[in-house]
Amino acid sequence: MDRDLVYDVGMHNGDDTAFYVSQGYRVVAIEADPAQAEAGRKRFAAEIEKGQVHVVEAAIGPSHGQASFWISSNPELNSFDRQNAEMCNNTSHEIQVTCRPMNDILAEFGTPYYLKVDIETADHFCLEALEPNDLPQFVSFEKSRLEDLFFMHNLGYSRFKLIAQEEFRQLSYSPDQANKWSRNLRPLRSRVRRMLGRRAPENVAKKHSAYGSSGPFGDETDGPWRQMKEVAFTWLAFDLGHTGDPDPVWHDWFDVHCAR
């Protein structure tokens, strides 16, 4: 593991890469969309020249080759999955992209200190390539499949968090929250926040992270690390609507952070 190396898998507009560079890390930024990869090469031209950033234009997939990839009218939703690319009434068009397996990337650049993955339903291709005897210290991936959480636990990660990407705050849930008062007060708090013109009190992470970015990582994320079972319970509680939270973003837009 290289302690000064970070992988930004799903570079998008480069805001995450810029944050990691500002913290002194070397960054391997991986992006399937040719237009965004080219924009990244221009944005980080100086860092690329110094060897601090390496932009890999490829989609992470199960094997080498070409594959259909859907470019969404909202580039954050670009995906192998057309349905994902067209969610929320977006449109998409198909292109062919070069695929590389994640183990090929790891062999070329080494194991990072932090692996950030956000590639719209394909995150598991990255996670499944990790070697138990040479793991990143920290990993984050977008919530999609609950089995990915179990996989990371079995791989050797013992500490976890669910971070809501709207505000970079940790999600937690316990059976005690299911009582009548909790269900009634949560919508009231949300309505008050909207009346005040904000979704929630500002925090440091939100102030210093661009909207749509992955935000802080590792020990800088909000709240305490938790056991896998607690995080799995929270995941299911939000998915099944047992929290009383009326805002669907809390159900669908969060990252899973893992630590050894």
Tab-separated table of C-alpha atoms in Angstrom:
chain	number	residue	atom	x	y	z
A	1	MET	CA	0.000	0.000	0.000
A	2	ASP	CA	1.259	3.471	-0.945
A	3	ARG	CA	0.262	5.876	1.808
A	4	ASP	CA	0.470	8.921	-0.468
A	5	LEU	CA	-1.669	7.409	-3.250
A	6	VAL	CA	-5.432	7.831	-3.793
A	7	TYR	CA	-7.616	6.349	-6.534
A	8	ASP	CA	-10.524	8.440	-7.813
A	9	VAL	CA	-12.554	5.848	-9.718
A	10	GLY	CA	-15.252	7.857	-11.455
A	11	MET	CA	-13.428	11.185	-11.730
A	12	HIS	CA	-16.475	12.999	-13.195
A	13	ASN	CA	-15.645	16.731	-13.202
A	14	GLY	CA	-12.470	16.326	-11.153
A	15	ASP	CA	-13.591	17.955	-7.914
A	16	ASP	CA	-12.618	14.911	-5.837
A	17	THR	CA	-9.243	14.662	-7.551
A	18	ALA	CA	-8.636	18.358	-6.863
A	19	PHE	CA	-9.406	17.823	-3.170
A	20	TYR	CA	-7.019	14.856	-2.902
A	21	VAL	CA	-4.281	16.829	-4.668
A	22	SER	CA	-4.817	19.723	-2.258
A	23	GLN	CA	-4.188	17.283	0.606
A	24	GLY	CA	-0.848	16.285	-0.903
A	25	TYR	CA	-1.803	12.916	-2.406
A	26	ARG	CA	-0.836	11.466	-5.744
A	27	VAL	CA	-4.006	10.575	-7.624
A	28	VAL	CA	-4.947	7.979	-10.208
A	29	ALA	CA	-8.164	9.375	-11.686
A	30	ILE	CA	-10.201	6.905	-13.744
A	31	GLU	CA	-12.957	8.105	-16.067
A	32	ALA	CA	-14.917	6.272	-18.774
A	33	ASP	CA	-16.479	9.325	-20.440
A	34	PRO	CA	-13.993	10.591	-23.078
A	35	ALA	CA	-15.215	14.189	-22.754
A	36	GLN	CA	-14.746	14.266	-18.980
A	37	ALA	CA	-11.404	12.475	-19.219
A	38	GLU	CA	-10.184	15.125	-21.663
A	39	ALA	CA	-11.493	17.901	-19.407
A	40	GLY	CA	-9.590	16.291	-16.527
A	41	ARG	CA	-6.379	16.194	-18.513
A	42	LYS	CA	-6.746	19.913	-19.196
A	43	ARG	CA	-7.708	20.805	-15.637
A	44	PHE	CA	-4.795	18.896	-14.126
A	45	ALA	CA	-2.225	19.522	-16.857
A	46	ALA	CA	0.305	20.943	-14.381
A	47	GLU	CA	-0.184	18.089	-11.898
A	48	ILE	CA	0.053	15.513	-14.685
A	49	GLU	CA	3.311	17.095	-15.813
A	50	LYS	CA	4.671	16.788	-12.251
A	51	GLY	CA	3.489	13.178	-11.945
A	52	GLN	CA	1.007	13.970	-9.182
A	53	VAL	CA	-2.073	13.040	-11.261
A	54	HIS	CA	-2.518	10.262	-13.800
A	55	VAL	CA	-5.776	10.218	-15.772
A	56	VAL	CA	-6.832	6.778	-16.996
A	57	GLU	CA	-9.494	6.939	-19.698
A	58	ALA	CA	-11.288	3.622	-19.288
A	59	ALA	CA	-14.349	1.987	-17.792
A	60	ILE	CA	-13.714	-0.519	-15.030
A	61	GLY	CA	-15.239	-3.826	-16.082
A	62	PRO	CA	-14.788	-7.567	-15.662
A	63	SER	CA	-12.304	-7.909	-18.554
A	64	HIS	CA	-10.404	-6.092	-21.289
A	65	GLY	CA	-12.328	-5.060	-24.379
A	66	GLN	CA	-14.933	-2.654	-25.721
A	67	ALA	CA	-18.367	-2.212	-24.182
A	68	SER	CA	-21.514	-0.144	-24.587
A	69	PHE	CA	-21.623	2.793	-22.200
A	70	TRP	CA	-24.472	5.264	-21.754
A	71	ILE	CA	-23.692	8.984	-21.571
A	72	SER	CA	-26.424	10.726	-19.595
A	73	SER	CA	-27.709	14.268	-19.958
A	74	ASN	CA	-26.675	14.411	-16.288
A	75	PRO	CA	-23.040	13.198	-16.508
A	76	GLU	CA	-23.112	12.061	-12.866
A	77	LEU	CA	-25.345	9.185	-14.038
A	78	ASN	CA	-23.142	7.880	-16.887
A	79	SER	CA	-23.274	4.099	-16.662
A	80	PHE	CA	-23.114	0.681	-18.295
A	81	ASP	CA	-26.788	0.569	-17.308
A	82	ARG	CA	-29.046	2.610	-19.587
A	83	GLN	CA	-31.805	2.687	-16.974
A	84	ASN	CA	-29.405	4.258	-14.487
A	85	ALA	CA	-28.265	6.845	-17.050
A	86	GLU	CA	-31.879	7.843	-17.761
A	87	MET	CA	-33.197	7.933	-14.196
A	88	CYS	CA	-34.937	11.110	-13.013
A	89	ASN	CA	-36.143	11.814	-16.571
A	90	ASN	CA	-32.653	12.225	-18.020
A	91	THR	CA	-31.804	11.164	-21.570
A	92	SER	CA	-28.747	9.260	-22.753
A	93	HIS	CA	-26.847	8.144	-25.823
A	94	GLU	CA	-24.675	5.093	-26.341
A	95	ILE	CA	-20.942	5.083	-27.012
A	96	GLN	CA	-18.280	2.397	-27.043
A	97	VAL	CA	-15.611	2.624	-24.339
A	98	THR	CA	-12.468	0.722	-23.493
A	99	CYS	CA	-12.814	-1.531	-20.450
A	100	ARG	CA	-10.012	-2.482	-18.088
A	101	PRO	CA	-10.294	-4.811	-15.085
A	102	MET	CA	-9.409	-3.248	-11.764
A	103	ASN	CA	-6.637	-5.731	-11.041
A	104	ASP	CA	-4.898	-4.418	-14.165
A	105	ILE	CA	-5.012	-0.871	-12.743
A	106	LEU	CA	-3.749	-2.055	-9.358
A	107	ALA	CA	-0.866	-3.909	-10.987
A	108	GLU	CA	0.139	-0.776	-12.911
A	109	PHE	CA	-0.146	1.859	-10.199
A	110	GLY	CA	-0.084	-0.029	-6.876
A	111	THR	CA	-2.464	-0.296	-3.942
A	112	PRO	CA	-3.733	3.095	-2.759
A	113	TYR	CA	-4.151	4.409	0.759
A	114	TYR	CA	-7.720	5.359	-0.140
A	115	LEU	CA	-9.882	3.883	-2.891
A	116	LYS	CA	-12.877	6.041	-3.795
A	117	VAL	CA	-15.345	4.342	-6.141
A	118	ASP	CA	-18.411	5.958	-7.693
A	119	ILE	CA	-19.176	4.379	-11.058
A	120	GLU	CA	-22.945	3.971	-11.054
A	121	THR	CA	-23.856	0.332	-10.361
A	122	ALA	CA	-20.420	-1.031	-11.363
A	123	ASP	CA	-18.573	-0.365	-8.086
A	124	HIS	CA	-18.361	-4.082	-7.314
A	125	PHE	CA	-15.915	-4.585	-10.204
A	126	CYS	CA	-13.419	-2.527	-8.177
A	127	LEU	CA	-14.137	-4.086	-4.799
A	128	GLU	CA	-13.875	-7.658	-6.041
A	129	ALA	CA	-10.363	-7.016	-7.389
A	130	LEU	CA	-8.903	-6.167	-3.976
A	131	GLU	CA	-6.372	-8.610	-2.513
A	132	PRO	CA	-6.797	-9.522	1.184
A	133	ASN	CA	-3.047	-9.344	1.789
A	134	ASP	CA	-2.668	-5.848	0.290
A	135	LEU	CA	-5.725	-3.735	1.032
A	136	PRO	CA	-6.225	0.042	0.977
A	137	GLN	CA	-6.532	1.515	4.435
A	138	PHE	CA	-9.828	3.162	3.457
A	139	VAL	CA	-12.424	2.435	0.767
A	140	SER	CA	-15.666	4.152	-0.133
A	141	PHE	CA	-18.297	3.115	-2.649
A	142	GLU	CA	-21.776	4.257	-3.586
A	143	LYS	CA	-24.707	2.425	-2.036
A	144	SER	CA	-26.110	-0.051	-4.520
A	145	ARG	CA	-25.920	-3.681	-3.396
A	146	LEU	CA	-26.051	-4.726	0.247
A	147	GLU	CA	-23.878	-7.736	-0.579
A	148	ASP	CA	-21.011	-5.311	-1.276
A	149	LEU	CA	-21.021	-4.380	2.421
A	150	PHE	CA	-20.860	-8.049	3.409
A	151	PHE	CA	-18.098	-8.627	0.870
A	152	MET	CA	-15.957	-5.850	2.329
A	153	HIS	CA	-16.441	-7.213	5.842
A	154	ASN	CA	-15.372	-10.681	4.724
A	155	LEU	CA	-12.411	-9.163	2.907
A	156	GLY	CA	-11.025	-7.789	6.161
A	157	TYR	CA	-12.640	-4.409	6.817
A	158	SER	CA	-14.048	-4.063	10.328
A	159	ARG	CA	-15.221	-0.441	10.620
A	160	PHE	CA	-17.923	1.201	8.537
A	161	LYS	CA	-19.991	4.350	8.076
A	162	LEU	CA	-22.932	5.406	5.917
A	163	ILE	CA	-22.417	8.984	4.780
A	164	ALA	CA	-25.309	10.937	3.261
A	165	GLN	CA	-23.943	12.672	0.181
A	166	GLU	CA	-26.370	15.567	0.440
A	167	GLU	CA	-24.579	16.911	3.519
A	168	PHE	CA	-21.717	14.482	4.254
A	169	ARG	CA	-23.336	13.484	7.532
A	170	GLN	CA	-23.393	9.958	8.898
A	171	LEU	CA	-26.655	8.033	8.865
A	172	SER	CA	-27.542	5.908	11.864
A	173	TYR	CA	-30.684	4.165	13.027
A	174	SER	CA	-31.730	2.081	15.981
A	175	PRO	CA	-35.026	0.391	16.876
A	176	ASP	CA	-35.636	3.136	19.449
A	177	GLN	CA	-36.023	5.627	16.596
A	178	ALA	CA	-39.090	3.794	15.329
A	179	ASN	CA	-41.364	5.125	18.052
A	180	LYS	CA	-44.209	7.507	17.359
A	181	TRP	CA	-42.403	10.641	18.467
A	182	SER	CA	-39.411	9.971	16.236
A	183	ARG	CA	-41.608	9.373	13.196
A	184	ASN	CA	-43.580	12.559	13.802
A	185	LEU	CA	-40.706	14.855	14.672
A	186	ARG	CA	-38.449	13.983	11.723
A	187	PRO	CA	-40.814	15.409	9.034
A	188	LEU	CA	-41.389	18.470	11.236
A	189	ARG	CA	-37.646	19.128	11.474
A	190	SER	CA	-37.322	18.802	7.687
A	191	ARG	CA	-40.164	21.269	7.079
A	192	VAL	CA	-38.620	23.791	9.462
A	193	ARG	CA	-35.272	23.487	7.675
A	194	ARG	CA	-36.935	24.129	4.319
A	195	MET	CA	-38.751	27.185	5.730
A	196	LEU	CA	-35.399	28.526	6.857
A	197	GLY	CA	-34.068	28.030	3.345
A	198	ARG	CA	-31.609	25.271	4.172
A	199	ARG	CA	-31.724	21.498	4.385
A	200	ALA	CA	-29.760	21.203	7.613
A	201	PRO	CA	-27.227	23.105	9.734
A	202	GLU	CA	-23.998	23.761	7.894
A	203	ASN	CA	-21.005	21.644	8.736
A	204	VAL	CA	-17.335	21.895	7.862
A	205	ALA	CA	-17.472	19.123	5.273
A	206	LYS	CA	-20.332	20.738	3.372
A	207	LYS	CA	-18.655	24.153	3.371
A	208	HIS	CA	-15.437	22.835	1.899
A	209	SER	CA	-16.720	20.145	-0.492
A	210	ALA	CA	-18.375	20.833	-3.834
A	211	TYR	CA	-21.932	19.611	-4.290
A	212	GLY	CA	-21.856	16.162	-5.914
A	213	SER	CA	-18.355	15.376	-4.701
A	214	SER	CA	-17.527	12.491	-2.379
A	215	GLY	CA	-16.382	14.795	0.415
A	216	PRO	CA	-13.923	13.841	3.180
A	217	PHE	CA	-12.639	10.318	3.622
A	218	GLY	CA	-11.195	8.094	6.308
A	219	ASP	CA	-11.199	9.436	9.860
A	220	GLU	CA	-12.248	12.875	8.574
A	221	THR	CA	-15.761	11.576	7.798
A	222	ASP	CA	-18.609	12.423	10.147
A	223	GLY	CA	-19.271	10.429	13.297
A	224	PRO	CA	-17.878	7.252	14.849
A	225	TRP	CA	-16.932	4.104	12.989
A	226	ARG	CA	-19.500	1.331	13.407
A	227	GLN	CA	-19.695	-2.435	13.129
A	228	MET	CA	-20.912	-4.034	9.937
A	229	LYS	CA	-24.148	-5.332	11.491
A	230	GLU	CA	-25.142	-1.866	12.690
A	231	VAL	CA	-24.483	-0.343	9.280
A	232	ALA	CA	-26.395	-3.148	7.528
A	233	PHE	CA	-29.354	-2.558	9.851
A	234	THR	CA	-29.280	1.164	9.109
A	235	TRP	CA	-29.043	0.508	5.374
A	236	LEU	CA	-32.121	-1.727	5.445
A	237	ALA	CA	-34.080	0.621	7.710
A	238	PHE	CA	-33.669	3.499	5.265
A	239	ASP	CA	-34.291	1.295	2.228
A	240	LEU	CA	-37.501	-0.120	3.686
A	241	GLY	CA	-38.801	3.263	4.832
A	242	HIS	CA	-38.747	2.552	8.561
A	243	THR	CA	-37.111	5.862	9.476
A	244	GLY	CA	-40.044	8.172	8.816
A	245	ASP	CA	-37.774	10.441	6.769
A	246	PRO	CA	-39.770	12.003	3.903
A	247	ASP	CA	-36.771	12.968	1.794
A	248	PRO	CA	-35.923	10.223	-0.780
A	249	VAL	CA	-32.330	11.414	-1.085
A	250	TRP	CA	-31.642	9.840	2.302
A	251	HIS	CA	-32.699	6.485	0.880
A	252	ASP	CA	-30.703	6.516	-2.340
A	253	TRP	CA	-27.703	8.803	-2.210
A	254	PHE	CA	-25.108	7.772	0.302
A	255	ASP	CA	-21.639	6.303	0.322
A	256	VAL	CA	-20.375	3.363	2.333
A	257	HIS	CA	-16.993	4.075	3.958
A	258	CYS	CA	-14.823	1.162	5.095
A	259	ALA	CA	-11.716	1.111	7.253
A	260	ARG	CA	-9.388	-1.668	8.328
